[in-house]
Amino acid sequence: MIKFKNINVKFNEKSILKDINVSIKTGEFLGILGPNGAGKTTFIKVLLGLIEPTSGVVLIKGKKPKEFLMQNKGFVGYLPQHAIVNWNLPIRVIDAVLIDNIKPFGLFRKYKKKELEKVHYWLEKFGIENKMYNYIRELSGGQQQRVSLSRCMINNPKLLILDEPNTAIDAVYNVKLYDILKEINKEKKVTIVMVSHDIGAVTAYVDEVMCLNVKIHCHNFANNIDYSTVIKNLYGEDMNIVVHGDECKNCTVNRLKQ
Amino acid sequence: MIWDILIRAFIIGALLSVLLSVISYFVVMRKMTFAGVGIAHSAFGGIALNFLLGFTTYAFPLFFSIVASLIIAFMYKRGNMTEDSAIDLIFIFSMAFGVFILSISDGYSANMLGILFGNILSVNNGDLYLSVVVFIFGLTFMSYYFSHFQLITYNEELAEISGIKTTLLYYLFWLVLSVVIVLSIKLIGIILVNAFLVLPTLVGLNISRNYKGVVLTAAISSVLSIAAGISASYALNTPAGATIVLAYVTIWIFSLIYKKIKT
């Protein structure tokens, strides 16, 4: 579905992404790991056509992202980082969930019954259906994030791009969130590309893992992979990681070599 | 005669202030009020040129404020950290240029006061017709693209992915704002026109929690302030522009008290 061919991105002569070659298959759940400043968000923005690469090409179903997304509105559901959304707007949750369903003369817009049902369905899915008529600036950060996730799903996208979806979400709901994402991926056949700092969750829930720090350090964790080397290359220092098996039945804590 | 002047001033003020109320919602929500201040003051140089050359045309002030708004919009779009400095530079250049030009033309003091604080006697039927045209085009534009601007304000990346031509809309927004500001200057003056970029939405946010209510309250309070200001200015023999703004600040104080009582 998606192909990155020799992608390089530079800002002021500094490499943000270098020699990125990766394919993402239809129905795949890809997790992207990497430290701050590794180029994860830039990777997503290049994929969405928001940033033009310095060299190389990205193709979604054989077309450049901007061209493809213009012709296939609603194909992608995008969750930007929580901090760059304007949560001070005087709008209700329902308005926020339907905000990218643009209509002319929107100031006088009234929602149809079908739209209300769809909004209720997704808010219920993310456990905040009782907040449908609350104002977004009065919600907690975690609730706002769930509003954003509902917005992403409202048009039944085929591709879901999530930039740190668990920001501001508490530990208890975090597990539930990944369960829902996994369900969306498997049952609705939605391809998911997810940036996260949550190494444990990423390795537990996704089909493929891409470790990114300007370059791709690994793509997928093979059984015989040397975790310590990959993580050290990625983050630049030793750290504790929890390696999950399927459904976390055989979790092991690896203390990496000092 | 005096009633003709007052009614004409009221209609012009009401039309332009309703349009400014809608624009104000996005200016405040995007935290761009200083940009509005910069655009308003940039018209000063153009108005001063009018006085020097003996023209009454809108061409010079429009040219100055449109160029300024495009530069300011460009700085905002680039997300450059020095955007406030750029606005300040345009602001002080236009003011200094205007004062310099006025000082070598006749009637320096009288002209200066009229430009800065408005002159109700200076608006004529030509201004009225122009205000009607700008009101119809401006309000249609802002209403048609309201959802687009709302999404851009919520998150610009989402707007781009949705296929909205964000850059084009952005510059058109500043263009409309420049035109409305220049037309409003005659009535309420350069310094006071900024009140209509901020106060409508501040009053709206005090009265309503919903964007529709905010915009509606903003528009109603704007028209009320124009009516109250012009009436008070006639009764008390005070400058219309300043009296209109004082009336609006009074409305804002009442809206704030309402908010405090309600919560």
Coordinates of C-alpha atoms in Angstrom, one line a residue:
Chain A
M1 CA 0.0 0.0 0.0
I2 CA 2.7 2.5 1.0
K3 CA 6.3 2.7 -0.3
F4 CA 9.1 4.9 0.9
K5 CA 11.9 5.0 -1.7
N6 CA 15.2 6.5 -0.7
I7 CA 13.7 9.2 1.4
N8 CA 16.0 11.9 2.8
V9 CA 14.8 14.9 4.7
K10 CA 17.1 17.7 5.7
F11 CA 16.4 21.0 7.5
N12 CA 19.2 23.5 7.4
E13 CA 21.6 20.9 6.2
K14 CA 20.8 18.6 9.1
S15 CA 19.5 15.2 8.3
I16 CA 16.2 14.4 9.9
L17 CA 15.6 11.2 7.9
K18 CA 18.3 9.4 6.0
D19 CA 18.0 6.7 3.3
I20 CA 14.5 5.5 4.4
N21 CA 13.3 2.5 2.3
V22 CA 10.3 0.8 3.7
S23 CA 7.0 -0.8 2.5
I24 CA 3.8 -0.9 4.6
K25 CA 1.4 -3.6 3.5
T26 CA -2.4 -3.3 3.5
G27 CA -3.8 -4.4 6.9
E28 CA -0.4 -4.1 8.7
F29 CA -0.1 -2.6 12.2
L30 CA 3.2 -0.9 12.2
G31 CA 4.7 0.6 15.4
I32 CA 7.5 3.2 15.1
L33 CA 9.9 3.5 18.0
G34 CA 12.7 6.0 18.6
P35 CA 14.0 8.6 20.9
N36 CA 13.0 12.3 20.8
G37 CA 14.2 14.0 17.7
A38 CA 14.6 10.6 15.8
G39 CA 12.4 11.8 12.9
K40 CA 9.3 9.8 13.8
T41 CA 6.8 12.7 13.4
T42 CA 8.7 13.8 10.2
F43 CA 8.3 10.3 8.9
I44 CA 4.5 10.6 9.4
K45 CA 4.4 14.1 7.9
V46 CA 6.2 12.9 4.8
L47 CA 3.8 10.0 4.5
L48 CA 0.9 12.5 4.7
G49 CA 2.4 14.8 2.2
L50 CA 2.7 17.6 4.8
I51 CA 6.5 17.7 4.3
E52 CA 8.2 17.3 1.0
P53 CA 11.3 15.1 1.2
T54 CA 14.6 16.6 0.1
S55 CA 15.0 13.5 -2.1
G56 CA 13.2 10.3 -2.8
V57 CA 9.6 9.5 -3.2
V58 CA 6.6 8.3 -1.1
L59 CA 3.8 6.5 -2.8
I60 CA 0.4 5.5 -1.5
K61 CA -1.1 3.0 -3.9
G62 CA 1.2 4.2 -6.6
K63 CA 0.4 7.9 -6.2
K64 CA 2.1 10.8 -4.3
P65 CA 0.4 11.4 -0.9
K66 CA -1.1 14.8 -1.6
E67 CA -2.5 13.7 -4.9
F68 CA -3.8 10.4 -3.5
L69 CA -5.4 12.0 -0.4
M70 CA -7.0 14.7 -2.5
Q71 CA -8.7 12.0 -4.6
N72 CA -9.6 9.7 -1.7
K73 CA -11.0 11.9 1.0
G74 CA -11.7 10.1 4.2
F75 CA -9.1 7.4 3.3
V76 CA -6.8 8.4 6.2
G77 CA -7.5 9.1 9.8
Y78 CA -4.7 11.2 11.3
L79 CA -4.1 11.8 15.0
P80 CA -1.6 14.6 15.4
Q81 CA 0.3 15.1 18.6
H82 CA -2.0 16.3 21.4
A83 CA 0.0 19.4 22.0
I84 CA -0.5 20.9 18.5
V85 CA -4.3 20.7 18.6
N86 CA -6.1 23.9 19.7
W87 CA -8.2 22.6 22.7
N88 CA -9.3 26.2 23.6
L89 CA -11.9 26.4 20.8
P90 CA -15.4 26.8 22.2
I91 CA -16.7 23.7 20.6
R92 CA -18.4 20.5 22.0
V93 CA -17.1 17.0 21.7
I94 CA -19.6 16.3 18.9
D95 CA -18.3 19.3 16.9
A96 CA -14.7 18.2 17.4
V97 CA -15.4 14.6 16.2
L98 CA -17.1 16.0 13.0
I99 CA -14.7 18.9 12.6
D100 CA -13.0 17.6 9.4
N101 CA -16.3 16.8 7.7
I102 CA -16.2 20.2 6.1
K103 CA -19.5 21.8 4.9
P104 CA -20.0 25.2 3.3
F105 CA -21.8 27.7 5.6
G106 CA -20.8 25.6 8.6
L107 CA -21.7 28.3 11.1
F108 CA -25.4 27.4 10.6
R109 CA -24.8 23.7 10.3
K110 CA -27.1 21.1 11.9
Y111 CA -26.0 17.5 12.3
K112 CA -28.0 14.7 10.7
K113 CA -29.3 11.8 12.8
K114 CA -26.8 9.4 11.0
E115 CA -23.9 11.6 11.9
L116 CA -25.0 11.7 15.6
E117 CA -25.3 7.9 15.6
K118 CA -21.8 7.5 14.2
V119 CA -20.3 10.0 16.7
H120 CA -22.1 8.2 19.6
Y121 CA -20.8 4.8 18.3
W122 CA -17.1 5.9 18.3
L123 CA -17.4 7.8 21.6
E124 CA -18.9 4.8 23.2
K125 CA -16.1 2.7 21.7
F126 CA -13.5 4.9 23.4
G127 CA -15.6 5.1 26.6
I128 CA -16.6 8.8 26.6
E129 CA -20.2 8.7 25.1
N130 CA -21.4 10.6 28.2
K131 CA -19.2 13.6 27.1
M132 CA -20.8 14.0 23.7
Y133 CA -22.2 17.5 24.5
N134 CA -19.3 18.6 26.8
Y135 CA -16.9 21.3 25.7
I136 CA -13.5 20.1 24.7
R137 CA -11.6 22.6 26.7
E138 CA -13.3 21.3 29.9
L139 CA -12.1 17.7 29.3
S140 CA -9.0 16.1 30.7
G141 CA -6.0 15.5 28.4
G142 CA -6.8 11.8 28.2
Q143 CA -10.4 12.4 27.3
Q144 CA -9.4 15.0 24.7
Q145 CA -7.1 12.3 23.2
R146 CA -10.1 9.9 23.0
V147 CA -12.1 12.6 21.2
S148 CA -9.3 12.8 18.7
L149 CA -9.3 9.0 18.2
S150 CA -13.1 9.1 17.6
R151 CA -12.6 11.9 15.1
C152 CA -10.0 9.7 13.3
M153 CA -12.4 6.9 13.0
I154 CA -15.6 8.8 12.0
N155 CA -15.2 8.4 8.3
N156 CA -14.2 4.7 8.4
P157 CA -10.6 5.3 7.2
K158 CA -8.6 2.6 5.5
L159 CA -5.3 4.0 6.9
L160 CA -4.9 5.2 10.5
I161 CA -1.8 7.3 11.3
L162 CA -1.3 7.9 15.0
D163 CA 1.3 10.2 16.5
E164 CA 1.7 9.1 20.2
P165 CA -1.9 8.1 20.8
N166 CA -1.4 7.3 24.4
T167 CA -0.3 10.8 25.4
A168 CA -2.1 11.9 28.6
I169 CA -3.9 8.6 28.8
D170 CA -3.7 6.8 32.1
A171 CA -2.1 3.4 32.5
V172 CA -5.4 1.5 33.0
Y173 CA -7.0 2.9 29.8
N174 CA -3.8 2.5 27.9
V175 CA -4.2 -1.2 27.7
K176 CA -7.8 -0.8 26.6
L177 CA -6.8 1.7 24.0
Y178 CA -4.3 -0.8 22.4
D179 CA -7.0 -3.5 22.5
I180 CA -9.4 -1.2 20.6
L181 CA -6.6 -0.3 18.0
K182 CA -5.9 -4.0 17.6
E183 CA -9.6 -4.7 17.1
I184 CA -9.9 -1.9 14.5
N185 CA -6.8 -3.3 12.7
K186 CA -8.0 -6.9 12.6
E187 CA -11.8 -6.6 12.3
K188 CA -12.1 -3.5 10.1
K189 CA -8.9 -4.3 8.2
V190 CA -7.5 -0.8 8.8
T191 CA -3.8 -0.3 8.2
I192 CA -2.3 1.4 11.2
V193 CA 1.0 3.3 11.5
M194 CA 1.6 4.3 15.1
V195 CA 4.4 6.4 16.6
S196 CA 4.9 5.6 20.3
H197 CA 7.4 5.8 23.1
D198 CA 5.8 2.8 24.8
I199 CA 8.2 0.1 23.8
G200 CA 6.4 -2.6 25.8
A201 CA 3.0 -1.9 24.2
V202 CA 4.4 -1.5 20.7
T203 CA 6.2 -4.9 20.8
A204 CA 3.1 -6.5 22.3
Y205 CA 0.4 -5.3 19.9
V206 CA 1.8 -4.4 16.5
D207 CA 2.7 -6.8 13.6
E208 CA 5.8 -4.9 12.7
V209 CA 8.2 -2.7 14.6
M210 CA 10.3 0.0 12.9
C211 CA 13.2 1.4 15.0
L212 CA 14.0 4.9 13.8
N213 CA 16.7 7.3 14.7
V214 CA 17.3 9.3 11.5
K215 CA 18.0 6.0 9.8
I216 CA 16.0 2.8 10.2
H217 CA 17.9 0.7 12.8
C218 CA 15.6 -2.3 12.4
H219 CA 12.4 -3.3 10.8
N220 CA 10.6 -5.9 12.8
F221 CA 12.0 -7.8 15.8
A222 CA 13.1 -11.2 14.5
N223 CA 13.3 -14.0 17.1
N224 CA 17.0 -14.0 17.1
I225 CA 17.5 -10.3 17.3
D226 CA 20.0 -8.8 19.8
Y227 CA 17.7 -6.4 21.6
S228 CA 20.5 -4.8 23.6
T229 CA 22.3 -3.7 20.5
V230 CA 19.2 -2.4 18.7
I231 CA 18.0 -0.4 21.7
K232 CA 21.5 1.0 22.4
N233 CA 21.9 2.0 18.8
L234 CA 18.4 3.6 18.9
Y235 CA 18.5 5.4 22.2
G236 CA 22.2 5.8 22.5
E237 CA 22.4 4.3 26.0
D238 CA 21.5 1.2 28.0
M239 CA 18.0 0.9 29.4
N240 CA 15.5 -1.6 30.9
I241 CA 13.0 -3.0 28.6
V242 CA 10.1 -5.4 29.1
V243 CA 9.7 -7.8 26.2
H244 CA 6.2 -9.0 25.7
G245 CA 5.1 -12.3 24.2
D246 CA 1.6 -12.7 22.7
E247 CA -0.8 -11.3 25.2
C248 CA 2.1 -10.8 27.6
K249 CA 2.0 -14.4 28.9
N250 CA 5.8 -14.8 29.0
C251 CA 7.0 -11.3 29.9
T252 CA 10.6 -11.2 30.7
V253 CA 12.6 -8.3 32.0
N254 CA 15.9 -8.0 30.4
R255 CA 18.5 -6.0 32.2
L256 CA 20.8 -4.9 29.4
K257 CA 24.5 -5.0 29.8
Q258 CA 26.0 -1.9 31.4
Chain B
M1 CA -28.8 66.9 8.4
I2 CA -27.3 65.7 11.7
W3 CA -29.7 62.7 11.7
D4 CA -28.5 61.8 8.2
I5 CA -24.9 61.8 9.4
L6 CA -25.8 59.8 12.5
I7 CA -27.9 57.2 10.7
R8 CA -25.3 56.8 8.0
A9 CA -22.5 56.4 10.5
F10 CA -24.6 53.8 12.4
I11 CA -25.3 51.8 9.3
I12 CA -21.6 51.8 8.2
G13 CA -20.5 51.0 11.8
A14 CA -23.0 48.2 12.2
L15 CA -22.2 46.5 8.9
L16 CA -18.4 46.7 9.4
S17 CA -18.6 45.7 13.0
V18 CA -20.7 42.6 12.3
L19 CA -18.1 41.5 9.8
L20 CA -15.3 42.3 12.2
S21 CA -17.0 40.2 14.8
V22 CA -16.8 37.1 12.7
I23 CA -13.2 37.8 11.8
S24 CA -12.4 38.6 15.4
Y25 CA -13.4 35.0 16.5
F26 CA -10.6 33.6 14.4
V27 CA -8.1 36.4 15.3
V28 CA -8.6 35.8 19.0
M29 CA -8.7 32.0 18.7
R30 CA -5.5 31.9 16.7
K31 CA -3.9 34.4 19.1
M32 CA -3.2 36.9 16.3
T33 CA -4.5 40.1 17.8
F34 CA -1.1 41.8 17.6
A35 CA -1.1 41.1 13.8
G36 CA -4.4 43.0 13.6
V37 CA -2.9 45.9 15.5
G38 CA 0.0 45.9 13.0
I39 CA -2.3 45.9 9.9
A40 CA -4.5 48.8 11.3
H41 CA -1.5 51.0 12.0
S42 CA 0.1 50.2 8.7
A43 CA -2.7 52.1 6.9
F44 CA -1.5 55.3 8.6
G45 CA 1.2 55.8 6.0
G46 CA -1.3 55.5 3.2
I47 CA -3.8 57.9 4.8
A48 CA -1.1 60.4 5.3
L49 CA -0.2 60.2 1.6
N50 CA -3.8 60.9 0.8
F51 CA -3.6 64.2 2.8
L52 CA -0.4 65.2 1.1
L53 CA -1.7 64.6 -2.4
G54 CA -5.2 65.9 -1.7
F55 CA -6.9 62.6 -2.4
T56 CA -9.8 60.9 -0.6
T57 CA -9.3 57.6 -2.2
Y58 CA -8.9 54.3 -0.3
A59 CA -6.2 53.2 -2.7
F60 CA -3.2 54.3 -0.6
P61 CA -4.3 53.1 2.8
L62 CA -5.5 49.8 1.2
F63 CA -2.2 49.3 -0.5
F64 CA -0.2 50.0 2.7
S65 CA -2.4 47.7 4.8
I66 CA -2.6 44.9 2.3
V67 CA 1.2 44.8 1.8
A68 CA 1.6 44.8 5.6
S69 CA -1.0 42.1 6.1
L70 CA 0.6 39.9 3.4
I71 CA 4.1 40.3 5.0
I72 CA 2.6 39.6 8.5
A73 CA 0.6 36.6 7.2
F74 CA 3.8 35.3 5.6
M75 CA 5.7 35.6 8.8
Y76 CA 3.0 33.8 10.8
K77 CA 2.7 31.1 8.1
R78 CA 6.5 30.5 8.3
G79 CA 6.2 30.2 12.1
N80 CA 9.2 32.4 12.4
M81 CA 10.1 33.2 16.0
T82 CA 10.7 36.9 15.0
E83 CA 7.2 37.5 13.7
D84 CA 6.3 39.9 16.5
S85 CA 9.4 41.9 15.7
A86 CA 8.4 42.0 12.0
I87 CA 4.9 43.3 12.9
D88 CA 6.5 45.9 15.2
L89 CA 8.8 47.0 12.4
I90 CA 5.9 47.4 9.9
F91 CA 4.0 49.2 12.7
I92 CA 6.7 51.8 13.5
F93 CA 7.7 52.3 9.9
S94 CA 4.1 53.1 8.8
M95 CA 3.5 55.4 11.8
A96 CA 6.8 57.2 11.3
F97 CA 6.2 57.5 7.6
G98 CA 2.7 58.8 8.2
V99 CA 3.8 61.4 10.7
F100 CA 6.6 62.6 8.4
I101 CA 4.2 62.9 5.5
L102 CA 1.5 64.6 7.6
S103 CA 4.0 67.1 9.0
I104 CA 4.8 68.4 5.5
S105 CA 1.1 68.7 4.6
D106 CA -1.4 71.2 5.8
G107 CA -3.5 70.7 9.0
Y108 CA -1.1 68.3 10.7
S109 CA -2.8 68.2 14.2
A110 CA -6.4 68.1 13.0
N111 CA -5.7 65.3 10.4
M112 CA -3.7 63.4 12.9
L113 CA -6.5 63.3 15.4
G114 CA -9.1 62.3 12.8
I115 CA -6.9 59.4 11.6
L116 CA -6.1 58.1 15.0
F117 CA -9.5 58.4 16.6
G118 CA -11.9 58.6 13.6
N119 CA -14.3 61.4 12.5
I120 CA -18.0 60.7 12.2
L121 CA -18.4 63.8 10.0
S122 CA -16.0 62.4 7.4
V123 CA -18.1 59.4 6.3
N124 CA -20.2 60.0 3.2
N125 CA -22.6 58.1 1.0
G126 CA -19.7 56.7 -1.0
D127 CA -18.4 55.0 2.2
L128 CA -21.9 53.7 2.9
Y129 CA -22.2 52.0 -0.6
L130 CA -18.7 50.6 -0.3
S131 CA -19.5 49.3 3.2
V132 CA -22.6 47.5 1.9
V133 CA -20.5 45.8 -0.9
V134 CA -17.7 44.8 1.5
F135 CA -20.2 43.6 4.1
I136 CA -22.0 41.3 1.5
F137 CA -18.8 39.9 0.0
G138 CA -16.9 39.7 3.3
L139 CA -19.7 38.0 5.3
T140 CA -20.5 35.6 2.4
F141 CA -16.8 34.7 2.3
M142 CA -16.5 34.2 6.1
S143 CA -19.8 32.3 6.4
Y144 CA -19.0 30.0 3.4
Y145 CA -15.6 29.1 4.7
F146 CA -16.4 29.2 8.4
S147 CA -15.9 25.4 8.9
H148 CA -12.7 25.6 6.9
F149 CA -11.3 28.3 9.2
Q150 CA -12.6 26.4 12.2
L151 CA -10.6 23.3 11.2
I152 CA -7.5 25.4 10.3
T153 CA -7.8 26.9 13.8
Y154 CA -8.3 23.5 15.4
N155 CA -5.3 21.9 13.6
E156 CA -3.8 23.2 10.4
E157 CA -2.4 19.8 9.4
L158 CA -5.8 18.2 9.5
A159 CA -7.1 21.0 7.3
E160 CA -4.4 20.3 4.7
I161 CA -5.0 16.6 4.7
S162 CA -8.7 17.3 4.2
G163 CA -7.8 19.0 0.9
I164 CA -8.3 22.6 2.1
K165 CA -6.0 25.1 0.4
T166 CA -4.9 26.5 3.7
T167 CA -2.3 29.0 2.4
L168 CA -4.8 30.5 -0.1
L169 CA -7.5 30.8 2.5
Y170 CA -5.1 32.2 5.0
Y171 CA -4.0 35.1 2.7
L172 CA -7.6 35.8 1.6
F173 CA -8.5 36.0 5.3
W174 CA -5.9 38.7 5.8
L175 CA -7.0 40.5 2.7
V176 CA -10.6 40.7 3.9
L177 CA -9.4 41.9 7.3
S178 CA -7.3 44.6 5.7
V179 CA -10.2 46.0 3.6
V180 CA -12.6 46.0 6.6
I181 CA -10.0 47.7 8.8
V182 CA -9.3 50.4 6.3
L183 CA -13.0 51.1 5.8
S184 CA -13.5 51.3 9.6
I185 CA -10.7 53.7 10.2
K186 CA -12.7 56.8 9.0
L187 CA -15.4 56.1 11.5
I188 CA -13.5 55.0 14.6
G189 CA -9.8 55.6 13.8
I190 CA -6.7 53.5 13.6
I191 CA -6.1 53.1 17.3
L192 CA -9.7 52.3 18.2
V193 CA -10.4 49.9 15.3
N194 CA -8.4 47.3 17.2
A195 CA -11.1 47.2 19.8
F196 CA -13.3 45.5 17.2
L197 CA -10.7 42.8 16.6
V198 CA -10.7 41.7 20.3
L199 CA -13.7 42.9 22.2
P200 CA -16.5 41.1 20.2
T201 CA -15.0 37.7 20.9
L202 CA -14.1 38.5 24.5
V203 CA -17.7 39.5 25.1
G204 CA -18.9 36.4 23.2
L205 CA -16.8 34.1 25.3
N206 CA -18.1 35.7 28.5
I207 CA -21.7 35.1 27.4
S208 CA -21.6 31.8 25.6
R209 CA -19.6 28.6 25.7
N210 CA -20.5 27.6 22.1
Y211 CA -18.9 29.0 19.0
K212 CA -22.2 29.8 17.4
G213 CA -23.2 31.7 20.5
V214 CA -19.8 33.4 20.7
V215 CA -20.1 34.7 17.1
L216 CA -23.8 35.7 17.5
T217 CA -23.1 37.5 20.8
A218 CA -20.1 39.2 19.3
A219 CA -22.1 40.5 16.4
I220 CA -25.0 41.7 18.6
S221 CA -22.7 43.4 21.1
S222 CA -20.8 45.1 18.3
V223 CA -24.0 46.7 16.8
L224 CA -25.1 47.6 20.4
S225 CA -21.8 49.4 21.0
I226 CA -22.0 51.3 17.7
A227 CA -25.6 52.4 18.5
A228 CA -24.8 53.3 22.1
G229 CA -21.6 55.0 21.2
I230 CA -23.0 57.2 18.5
S231 CA -26.0 58.1 20.6
A232 CA -23.8 59.0 23.6
S233 CA -21.4 60.9 21.4
Y234 CA -24.3 63.0 20.0
A235 CA -25.8 63.6 23.5
L236 CA -22.5 64.4 25.2
N237 CA -20.8 66.1 22.2
T238 CA -17.8 63.7 22.4
P239 CA -15.7 62.0 19.7
A240 CA -17.7 59.2 18.2
G241 CA -14.9 56.7 17.8
A242 CA -13.7 57.0 21.4
T243 CA -17.3 56.9 22.7
I244 CA -18.1 53.8 20.7
V245 CA -15.1 52.0 22.2
L246 CA -15.9 53.2 25.7
A247 CA -19.5 51.8 25.2
Y248 CA -18.0 48.5 24.0
V249 CA -15.7 48.3 27.0
T250 CA -18.7 48.9 29.3
I251 CA -20.6 46.0 27.5
W252 CA -17.5 43.8 28.1
I253 CA -17.5 44.7 31.8
F254 CA -21.2 43.8 32.1
S255 CA -20.5 40.5 30.2
L256 CA -17.7 39.7 32.6
I257 CA -20.0 40.3 35.6
Y258 CA -22.6 38.1 33.9
K259 CA -20.0 35.3 33.5
K260 CA -18.9 35.6 37.2
I261 CA -22.5 35.4 38.4
K262 CA -23.3 32.5 36.1
T263 CA -20.3 30.5 37.3

